[in-house]
Short mmCIF file of C-alpha atoms and ligand atoms in Angstrom, two decimals:
data_model
loop_
_atom_site.label_atom_id
_atom_site.label_comp_id
_atom_site.label_asym_id
_atom_site.label_seq_id
_atom_site.Cartn_x
_atom_site.Cartn_y
_atom_site.Cartn_z
CA MET A 1 196.16 223.59 31.62
CA ILE A 2 197.32 223.89 28.01
CA LEU A 3 195.70 222.85 24.62
CA GLN A 4 197.00 219.64 23.36
CA CYS A 5 196.54 218.30 19.57
CA ILE A 6 195.49 214.97 19.63
CA SER A 7 197.61 213.57 16.53
CA CYS A 8 201.15 215.57 16.90
CA SER A 9 200.75 216.73 20.28
CA ARG A 10 201.63 219.88 19.40
CA THR A 11 201.02 222.16 22.40
CA TYR A 12 199.08 225.83 22.30
CA SER A 13 198.19 228.02 25.52
CA ALA A 14 194.74 227.63 26.97
CA ASP A 15 194.44 231.37 26.06
CA ALA A 16 194.76 230.70 22.25
CA ILE A 17 191.52 230.98 20.32
CA ARG A 18 191.78 228.21 18.28
CA TYR A 19 189.82 224.69 17.67
CA THR A 20 192.33 223.12 15.87
CA CYS A 21 196.06 222.30 15.30
CA GLU A 22 198.23 223.62 12.62
CA CYS A 23 198.21 220.14 11.52
CA GLY A 24 194.55 220.40 10.79
CA ASN A 25 193.53 217.85 13.96
CA LEU A 26 191.46 218.22 16.99
CA LEU A 27 192.89 220.04 19.98
CA SER A 28 192.47 218.77 23.52
CA VAL A 29 192.55 220.33 27.02
CA GLU A 30 195.29 218.48 29.17
CA ARG A 31 196.41 219.22 32.40
CA ALA A 32 199.30 217.76 34.56
CA THR A 33 197.51 216.54 37.15
CA LEU A 34 193.79 215.77 37.83
CA GLY A 35 192.40 217.76 40.52
CA GLY A 36 189.47 216.87 42.91
CA SER A 37 188.79 213.76 44.18
CA PRO A 38 185.38 211.54 44.88
CA ALA A 39 185.41 212.85 48.66
CA LEU A 40 185.60 216.28 47.69
CA PHE A 41 182.90 215.77 45.14
CA ASP A 42 180.62 213.97 47.53
CA GLN A 43 180.70 216.70 50.12
CA ARG A 44 180.40 219.19 47.74
CA ARG A 45 176.71 217.86 46.91
CA ALA A 46 175.47 219.06 50.57
CA SER A 47 176.60 222.44 49.46
CA ARG A 48 173.99 225.61 48.75
CA ARG A 49 176.34 227.12 46.44
CA ALA A 50 175.76 227.71 43.30
CA ILE A 51 178.82 226.38 41.74
CA ASP A 52 178.74 223.27 44.10
CA GLN A 53 175.11 222.59 43.27
CA SER A 54 176.32 222.44 39.72
CA GLY A 55 177.05 219.13 38.18
CA VAL A 56 179.37 220.28 36.18
CA TRP A 57 181.38 222.91 38.64
CA ARG A 58 181.06 220.32 41.42
CA PHE A 59 184.04 218.71 39.45
CA ARG A 60 185.81 222.21 38.86
CA GLU A 61 189.23 221.33 39.21
CA ALA A 62 189.04 218.68 36.85
CA VAL A 63 186.84 220.92 34.19
CA LEU A 64 188.52 224.64 33.57
CA ASP A 65 191.13 226.34 36.07
CA ILE A 66 189.23 229.68 36.63
CA ASP A 67 188.36 232.22 38.95
CA GLU A 68 185.35 230.99 40.39
CA ARG A 69 183.68 234.57 40.27
CA GLN A 70 183.82 234.35 36.37
CA ILE A 71 182.06 231.11 35.99
CA VAL A 72 178.55 231.37 34.13
CA THR A 73 176.28 228.99 35.57
CA HIS A 74 172.77 228.25 35.85
CA PRO A 75 173.59 225.96 37.74
CA GLU A 76 173.20 222.86 35.44
CA GLY A 77 174.11 219.14 35.48
CA SER A 78 172.52 217.43 39.33
CA THR A 79 170.21 215.51 36.71
CA ARG A 80 168.76 212.46 38.17
CA LEU A 81 169.52 208.89 37.60
CA TYR A 82 166.48 206.71 37.49
CA GLU A 83 166.48 202.85 37.68
CA ARG A 84 163.62 200.95 35.46
CA SER A 85 163.57 197.41 34.86
CA GLY A 86 167.10 196.88 35.71
CA ILE A 87 168.69 199.71 33.37
CA PHE A 88 170.13 202.96 34.87
CA PHE A 89 168.65 206.24 32.66
CA LYS A 90 170.81 209.18 33.62
CA HIS A 91 168.17 212.07 32.54
CA GLU A 92 170.13 215.12 30.57
CA GLY A 93 166.97 216.17 29.36
CA GLU A 94 166.69 217.73 32.98
CA ASN A 95 169.29 220.39 32.35
CA PRO A 96 168.17 224.02 32.81
CA THR A 97 167.32 224.11 28.51
CA GLY A 98 166.39 220.41 28.22
CA SER A 99 169.59 218.59 27.00
CA PHE A 100 172.89 217.72 28.19
CA LYS A 101 174.44 220.75 25.88
CA ASP A 102 174.28 222.93 28.98
CA ARG A 103 177.27 221.09 30.38
CA GLY A 104 179.50 221.99 27.49
CA MET A 105 177.90 225.23 27.18
CA THR A 106 178.70 226.41 30.92
CA VAL A 107 182.32 225.79 30.14
CA ALA A 108 182.80 227.06 26.71
CA VAL A 109 180.56 230.29 27.88
CA THR A 110 182.76 230.86 30.98
CA GLN A 111 186.20 230.27 28.48
CA ALA A 112 184.45 232.90 26.07
CA VAL A 113 184.01 235.73 28.90
CA ARG A 114 187.42 235.15 30.25
CA LEU A 115 188.80 235.40 26.71
CA GLY A 116 187.00 238.86 26.34
CA ALA A 117 184.77 237.75 23.40
CA THR A 118 181.99 239.69 22.92
CA ALA A 119 179.83 237.18 20.45
CA ILE A 120 179.36 233.59 20.41
CA ALA A 121 178.11 231.50 17.70
CA CYS A 122 177.71 227.48 16.81
CA ALA A 123 175.87 225.22 14.54
CA SER A 124 173.12 223.39 15.41
CA THR A 125 170.19 220.75 15.11
CA GLY A 126 168.42 222.46 17.79
CA ASN A 127 169.97 222.08 21.21
CA THR A 128 173.45 223.19 21.01
CA SER A 129 171.60 226.54 19.60
CA ALA A 130 169.11 226.69 22.52
CA SER A 131 171.62 226.13 25.21
CA LEU A 132 174.01 228.63 23.97
CA ALA A 133 171.39 231.54 23.37
CA ALA A 134 170.39 231.01 27.19
CA TYR A 135 173.90 230.99 28.40
CA ALA A 136 174.63 234.09 25.64
CA ALA A 137 171.70 235.92 27.14
CA GLN A 138 172.91 235.24 30.93
CA ALA A 139 176.32 236.68 30.25
CA GLY A 140 175.48 239.44 28.16
CA LEU A 141 177.25 238.42 24.93
CA ARG A 142 175.39 238.18 20.96
CA ALA A 143 174.40 235.08 20.30
CA LEU A 144 174.24 233.77 16.65
CA VAL A 145 173.74 230.11 15.47
CA PHE A 146 173.59 228.46 12.00
CA VAL A 147 170.58 225.87 11.60
CA PRO A 148 169.73 223.93 8.86
CA ALA A 149 166.54 225.57 7.48
CA GLY A 150 163.12 223.26 7.91
CA LYS A 151 164.91 220.88 10.01
CA VAL A 152 164.97 221.78 13.88
CA ALA A 153 161.96 220.41 15.95
CA ALA A 154 159.94 223.36 17.07
CA GLY A 155 160.52 223.04 20.87
CA LYS A 156 164.32 223.60 19.97
CA LEU A 157 163.91 226.76 17.55
CA ALA A 158 160.98 228.14 20.01
CA GLN A 159 163.61 228.32 22.67
CA THR A 160 166.40 229.59 20.62
CA LEU A 161 164.69 232.45 19.82
CA ALA A 162 163.10 232.87 22.74
CA TYR A 163 166.48 233.48 24.59
CA GLY A 164 167.29 236.13 21.85
CA ALA A 165 169.75 234.57 19.85
CA THR A 166 170.11 235.46 15.90
CA CYS A 167 168.82 232.46 14.07
CA LEU A 168 170.46 231.98 10.72
CA ALA A 169 168.47 228.77 8.87
CA VAL A 170 170.98 227.63 6.17
CA ARG A 171 169.44 226.35 3.06
CA GLY A 172 171.47 223.19 3.64
CA ASP A 173 171.70 220.21 6.26
CA PHE A 174 173.52 220.39 9.60
CA ASP A 175 177.13 219.34 8.19
CA ALA A 176 176.63 222.74 5.68
CA ALA A 177 176.08 224.81 8.44
CA MET A 178 178.81 223.56 10.59
CA ALA A 179 181.40 224.37 7.67
CA LEU A 180 179.81 227.71 7.28
CA VAL A 181 179.70 228.83 10.77
CA ARG A 182 183.73 227.73 11.08
CA GLU A 183 184.50 229.68 8.37
CA ALA A 184 182.44 233.00 9.60
CA CYS A 185 184.02 232.66 13.08
CA ASP A 186 187.49 232.61 11.54
CA ARG A 187 186.21 235.54 9.31
CA LEU A 188 184.19 237.72 11.66
CA GLY A 189 186.21 237.29 15.12
CA ILE A 190 183.69 235.59 16.70
CA TYR A 191 184.08 232.72 19.48
CA LEU A 192 182.78 229.42 18.46
CA VAL A 193 180.97 227.24 20.76
CA ASN A 194 180.35 223.99 18.89
CA SER A 195 181.86 220.59 20.14
CA ILE A 196 185.07 221.49 18.23
CA ASN A 197 185.57 223.75 20.87
CA PRO A 198 187.73 221.41 23.79
CA PHE A 199 186.13 223.35 26.38
CA ARG A 200 182.65 221.79 25.51
CA ILE A 201 184.09 218.32 25.64
CA GLU A 202 185.60 219.37 29.71
CA GLY A 203 181.64 220.31 30.63
CA GLN A 204 180.38 217.22 28.96
CA LYS A 205 182.87 214.96 30.72
CA THR A 206 180.73 215.65 33.78
CA ILE A 207 178.04 213.79 32.78
CA VAL A 208 180.03 210.44 33.50
CA TRP A 209 181.55 211.62 36.39
CA GLU A 210 178.17 212.40 38.08
CA LEU A 211 176.81 209.13 37.08
CA LEU A 212 179.64 207.27 38.64
CA GLN A 213 179.09 209.82 41.40
CA ASP A 214 175.19 208.64 41.49
CA LEU A 215 176.65 204.97 41.51
CA GLU A 216 178.50 205.86 44.80
CA TRP A 217 181.47 205.07 42.39
CA ASN A 218 181.09 201.68 41.67
CA ALA A 219 181.61 202.07 37.83
CA PRO A 220 178.45 200.33 35.47
CA ASP A 221 179.30 198.13 32.79
CA TRP A 222 177.99 199.60 30.17
CA ILE A 223 177.72 203.65 29.26
CA VAL A 224 175.20 203.89 26.37
CA VAL A 225 175.26 206.75 24.28
CA PRO A 226 173.48 208.29 21.25
CA ALA A 227 175.88 209.22 18.48
CA GLY A 228 175.57 212.27 16.10
CA ASN A 229 178.66 215.23 15.90
CA LEU A 230 180.69 212.67 18.40
CA GLY A 231 181.20 215.17 21.30
CA ASN A 232 179.15 213.29 23.95
CA THR A 233 181.22 210.20 22.64
CA SER A 234 184.15 211.80 22.43
CA ALA A 235 183.92 213.57 26.52
CA PHE A 236 182.80 210.13 27.75
CA GLY A 237 186.15 208.35 26.59
CA LYS A 238 187.96 211.33 28.06
CA ALA A 239 185.84 211.11 31.34
CA LEU A 240 186.48 207.83 31.38
CA ILE A 241 190.27 207.59 30.89
CA GLU A 242 190.84 210.33 33.59
CA ALA A 243 188.79 209.05 36.03
CA HIS A 244 190.52 205.59 35.89
CA ALA A 245 193.88 206.92 35.81
CA ALA A 246 193.14 208.89 38.96
CA GLY A 247 192.07 206.16 40.55
CA TRP A 248 188.18 206.96 41.13
CA ILE A 249 187.09 203.88 39.77
CA ARG A 250 188.49 200.72 39.71
CA THR A 251 186.93 199.20 36.54
CA MET A 252 186.63 200.85 33.08
CA PRO A 253 183.09 200.73 31.96
CA ARG A 254 182.57 200.04 28.18
CA ILE A 255 180.96 202.77 26.14
CA ALA A 256 178.51 202.00 23.27
CA SER A 257 177.93 204.98 20.90
CA ILE A 258 174.32 204.55 19.09
CA GLN A 259 173.50 205.98 15.60
CA ALA A 260 170.70 206.11 13.59
CA SER A 261 170.56 203.94 10.38
CA GLY A 262 170.23 206.87 8.02
CA ALA A 263 172.86 208.76 9.75
CA ASN A 264 175.70 206.52 10.88
CA PRO A 265 178.77 207.18 9.35
CA PHE A 266 180.78 206.28 12.49
CA PHE A 267 178.89 202.98 12.84
CA ARG A 268 180.16 202.38 8.79
CA SER A 269 183.51 203.01 10.35
CA PHE A 270 183.33 200.65 13.57
CA ARG A 271 182.29 198.17 11.02
CA GLU A 272 185.79 198.33 8.89
CA GLY A 273 187.56 198.46 12.26
CA PHE A 274 188.13 202.18 11.68
CA ALA A 275 189.80 201.55 8.71
CA GLN A 276 188.79 204.77 7.35
CA ARG A 277 186.68 207.71 7.84
CA HIS A 278 182.96 207.84 6.50
CA ARG A 279 181.09 210.59 5.59
CA VAL A 280 177.26 210.25 4.39
CA THR A 281 174.41 212.15 3.48
CA ALA A 282 172.02 211.86 6.49
CA GLU A 283 168.29 211.40 6.93
CA THR A 284 166.47 210.02 10.36
CA ILE A 285 163.26 211.10 12.21
CA ALA A 286 165.92 211.88 15.28
CA SER A 287 166.61 215.48 13.89
CA ALA A 288 169.36 215.99 16.39
CA ILE A 289 171.57 213.42 15.07
CA ARG A 290 171.07 213.97 11.47
CA ILE A 291 174.35 214.45 10.84
CA GLY A 292 176.35 213.01 8.06
CA ASP A 293 180.45 214.13 8.99
CA PRO A 294 180.72 214.21 12.57
CA VAL A 295 183.69 216.85 13.13
CA SER A 296 184.82 214.88 16.30
CA TYR A 297 185.41 211.59 14.83
CA GLU A 298 189.21 210.95 15.85
CA LYS A 299 188.31 212.00 19.43
CA ALA A 300 185.21 209.33 19.83
CA LEU A 301 187.63 206.63 18.07
CA THR A 302 190.12 206.88 20.95
CA ALA A 303 186.91 206.89 23.24
CA ILE A 304 185.66 203.53 21.58
CA ARG A 305 189.10 202.04 21.67
CA ALA A 306 189.96 203.05 25.21
CA THR A 307 187.03 201.63 26.78
CA ASN A 308 186.72 198.38 24.15
CA GLY A 309 183.51 200.38 23.36
CA VAL A 310 181.15 199.59 20.55
CA VAL A 311 179.13 201.48 17.72
CA GLY A 312 175.97 200.41 16.91
CA GLU A 313 172.80 201.58 14.67
CA VAL A 314 169.03 201.44 14.94
CA THR A 315 166.44 202.17 12.48
CA ASP A 316 163.93 204.78 12.89
CA ASP A 317 161.35 202.38 14.05
CA GLU A 318 163.37 200.74 16.41
CA LEU A 319 164.56 204.07 17.97
CA MET A 320 160.79 205.32 17.99
CA ALA A 321 159.68 202.10 19.73
CA ALA A 322 162.01 202.50 22.41
CA LYS A 323 161.01 206.25 23.02
CA GLY A 324 157.55 204.98 23.38
CA GLU A 325 158.67 202.45 26.14
CA ILE A 326 160.70 205.40 27.49
CA ASP A 327 157.71 207.78 27.51
CA ARG A 328 155.24 205.49 28.70
CA ILE A 329 157.15 204.77 32.05
CA GLY A 330 156.64 208.54 32.84
CA ILE A 331 160.17 209.84 32.17
CA GLY A 332 160.11 210.65 28.29
CA CYS A 333 162.52 211.80 25.91
CA GLU A 334 163.39 213.21 22.43
CA PRO A 335 163.77 210.69 19.61
CA ALA A 336 167.68 211.05 19.46
CA SER A 337 167.60 209.99 23.19
CA ALA A 338 165.82 206.69 22.57
CA THR A 339 168.24 204.94 20.30
CA THR A 340 170.44 204.02 23.72
CA LEU A 341 167.17 201.84 24.80
CA ALA A 342 167.17 200.39 21.41
CA GLY A 343 170.78 200.18 20.99
CA VAL A 344 170.74 197.97 24.01
CA ARG A 345 168.39 195.95 22.80
CA LYS A 346 169.47 195.41 19.85
CA LEU A 347 173.54 194.44 20.48
CA GLY A 348 171.83 192.73 23.38
CA LEU A 349 174.11 194.25 26.05
CA THR A 350 173.61 192.76 29.89
CA GLY A 351 175.09 194.06 33.20
CA ARG A 352 174.60 196.74 35.02
CA ILE A 353 173.96 199.39 31.92
CA VAL A 354 173.37 203.35 32.10
CA CYS A 355 171.41 204.95 29.35
CA ILE A 356 172.22 208.41 28.80
CA LEU A 357 168.82 210.39 27.61
CA THR A 358 170.35 213.09 26.31
CA GLY A 359 167.07 215.49 25.26
CA HIS A 360 163.73 216.42 26.94
CA VAL A 361 160.56 214.89 25.91
CA LEU A 362 158.80 218.42 24.87
CA LYS A 363 162.17 219.31 22.80
CA ASP A 364 160.40 217.60 19.63
CA PRO A 365 156.47 217.99 20.15
CA ASP A 366 155.85 217.00 16.37
CA ALA A 367 157.68 213.66 16.54
CA ILE A 368 154.81 212.84 19.53
CA LEU A 369 152.01 214.55 17.98
CA LYS A 370 152.23 213.38 14.55
CA ASN A 371 151.88 209.22 16.02
CA VAL A 372 148.95 209.83 18.51
CA PRO A 373 146.74 206.61 18.77
CA GLN A 374 143.00 207.47 17.73
CA GLU A 375 141.77 206.11 20.58
CA GLN A 376 144.20 208.18 22.73
CA MET A 377 142.96 211.51 21.99
CA ILE A 378 139.26 212.10 21.59
CA GLU A 379 137.15 215.37 20.66
CA ILE A 380 133.97 215.54 22.43
CA ASP A 381 130.63 217.51 22.69
CA PRO A 382 130.50 219.05 26.01
CA THR A 383 128.10 216.65 27.33
CA ILE A 384 128.41 213.59 30.33
CA GLU A 385 127.45 210.86 27.47
CA ALA A 386 129.94 211.99 25.45
CA VAL A 387 132.63 211.56 28.02
CA GLU A 388 131.17 208.33 29.53
CA ARG A 389 131.51 207.10 25.96
CA ALA A 390 135.04 207.76 25.54
CA VAL A 391 136.34 206.68 28.57
CA SER A 392 134.35 203.22 27.84
CA ALA A 393 136.03 203.71 24.72
CA SER A 394 139.45 204.42 25.75
CA PRO A 395 142.26 201.79 26.61
CA ARG A 396 143.18 201.29 30.33
CA PRO A 397 146.96 201.18 31.15
N1 LIG B 401 171.26 214.00 21.52
C1 LIG B 401 170.84 214.82 21.56
C2 LIG B 401 169.50 215.48 22.10
C3 LIG B 401 171.41 215.65 20.63
O1 LIG B 401 170.78 216.96 20.40
C4 LIG B 401 172.57 215.12 19.80
C5 LIG B 401 173.46 216.73 19.65
C6 LIG B 401 173.14 214.12 20.59
C7 LIG B 401 172.40 212.82 21.01
C8 LIG B 401 174.33 213.70 19.90
O2 LIG B 401 175.33 214.13 20.62
O3 LIG B 401 176.15 215.51 18.83
O4 LIG B 401 177.71 214.80 20.99
O5 LIG B 401 177.29 213.21 19.19
N2 LIG B 401 172.85 217.80 19.47
C9 LIG B 401 174.11 218.77 18.47
C10 LIG B 401 173.37 220.13 18.51
C11 LIG B 401 174.43 218.19 17.14
O6 LIG B 401 173.47 220.63 17.66
O7 LIG B 401 172.37 220.11 19.35
P1 LIG B 401 176.97 214.18 20.06
#
C-alpha cells in the first residue's frame, strides 16, 4: 500500500502525512493486488464480529492494510438497499451518524490513530463534521471542524456539537472554510480528514462494493450519486475500476453524478467535454452540496471517463419535488440526496438504476418544516369535535 500522485505518478509512503503531491495534484492509495473476493465478503456477512458487520471493514483487504486491533469502527455501513417502483435506493442515511461520511471517516480516523495523531480537523457543510466528531470521540482525539457560519442544517450542527467537537463558524462559504482548514492543518500539525485525504476515499469505495454485494454481484446499469466536493464520485470510480479489474463484476456500471444547478462547476466542465475546470459561487437549498470549487475534481473526472459516466444538474424545485417523493414512500432523505431521483428523471435514465441516498431525513428539519402544507399540520383545541373537524379536512393518502 502506497500513496501515488494521480498526475505525475510519484509515490510516497502510506505513512506520510500528506494530502497532495509535490506537483500539487491529488494522491491516491494504491496497492499491487486487490485482496479479498466476493466469496469471502459474502461469508463475512454471516459473522457477528464488529469488523465483519461493518460494511467498510468487511472489505478490509481492499481498504487499508492494518492490524485489526487498531480499527476504529462503530460499526458502520451495512445499509439497506430498497427497491421502489423499479428503482433501487441505497440508503446511506442509515449509517451511525446519518450519512455516508461514516464510511470514509472510520478509515481516516483509523489511519489517524495509526499515525499517532492527537487532533483531527475538516471543513464541512455539516455531515463530515458530525461524522468526524463521533469518530474522534470514540478514538479519544481532539476534534476541530470549520463550517460556513449560519449555513449548516440544524440536525448536523447539533450532532457535531453533541459529540463534543470544537466548531469554528467561518464567516465565508464552504470553499473558504476548506482553504482555511488546509492552511490550519499544515500550520498546527493537525491531521486533515476531508476527502482530499486519500484514506477517506478508500472507505467510501465500499458504498459501491456493498451495493454490488446486495445485488449478488450483478452490476446495475447506473449508479446515481449527488455531487458536491466530488469525493464520492471519485470513490465510486475507483471502486468500480478496481472491482472490474479484479473480476468481481463482469460489466461496468455507468456513474451519473448530479449537481444542484446553483452549485454546478462539475456539470459546467462536463458540458464542455472537461475542457476546463470551473469554479462558481454556490447557492442551493441543498446545503450539503453548496460547494463551488470541489477539491476532488481531477479524480472525479477520471471516474466519469472510466465508467462512460455523465454529469447532470437539477434545480432546487426539481430536487425538492424528488425529496417529497422519497419522503412519502416512507424512506426519506435530506435535500442533497434527492438530486439522484431528480437526475434520473431529468436525464431520462433507464435500466437497472441505483440511487445513493447520502443523508437521513432528520439532517435538515428546516427544509421540511418550511414547506408543510397547511392541511397537514393543524393546531386544535382539546375537544373531540375539533378532532373530527380536522380529520375530515385533512387529506387521505
Ligand atoms: N450528499 C450529502 C448528504 C453530503 O453531505 C455531501 C457532502 C454530498 C452529498 C456530496 O458528496 O462532497 O463527496 O461530492 N458533504 C460534505 C460535508 C461536503 O462536509 O458533509 P461529495
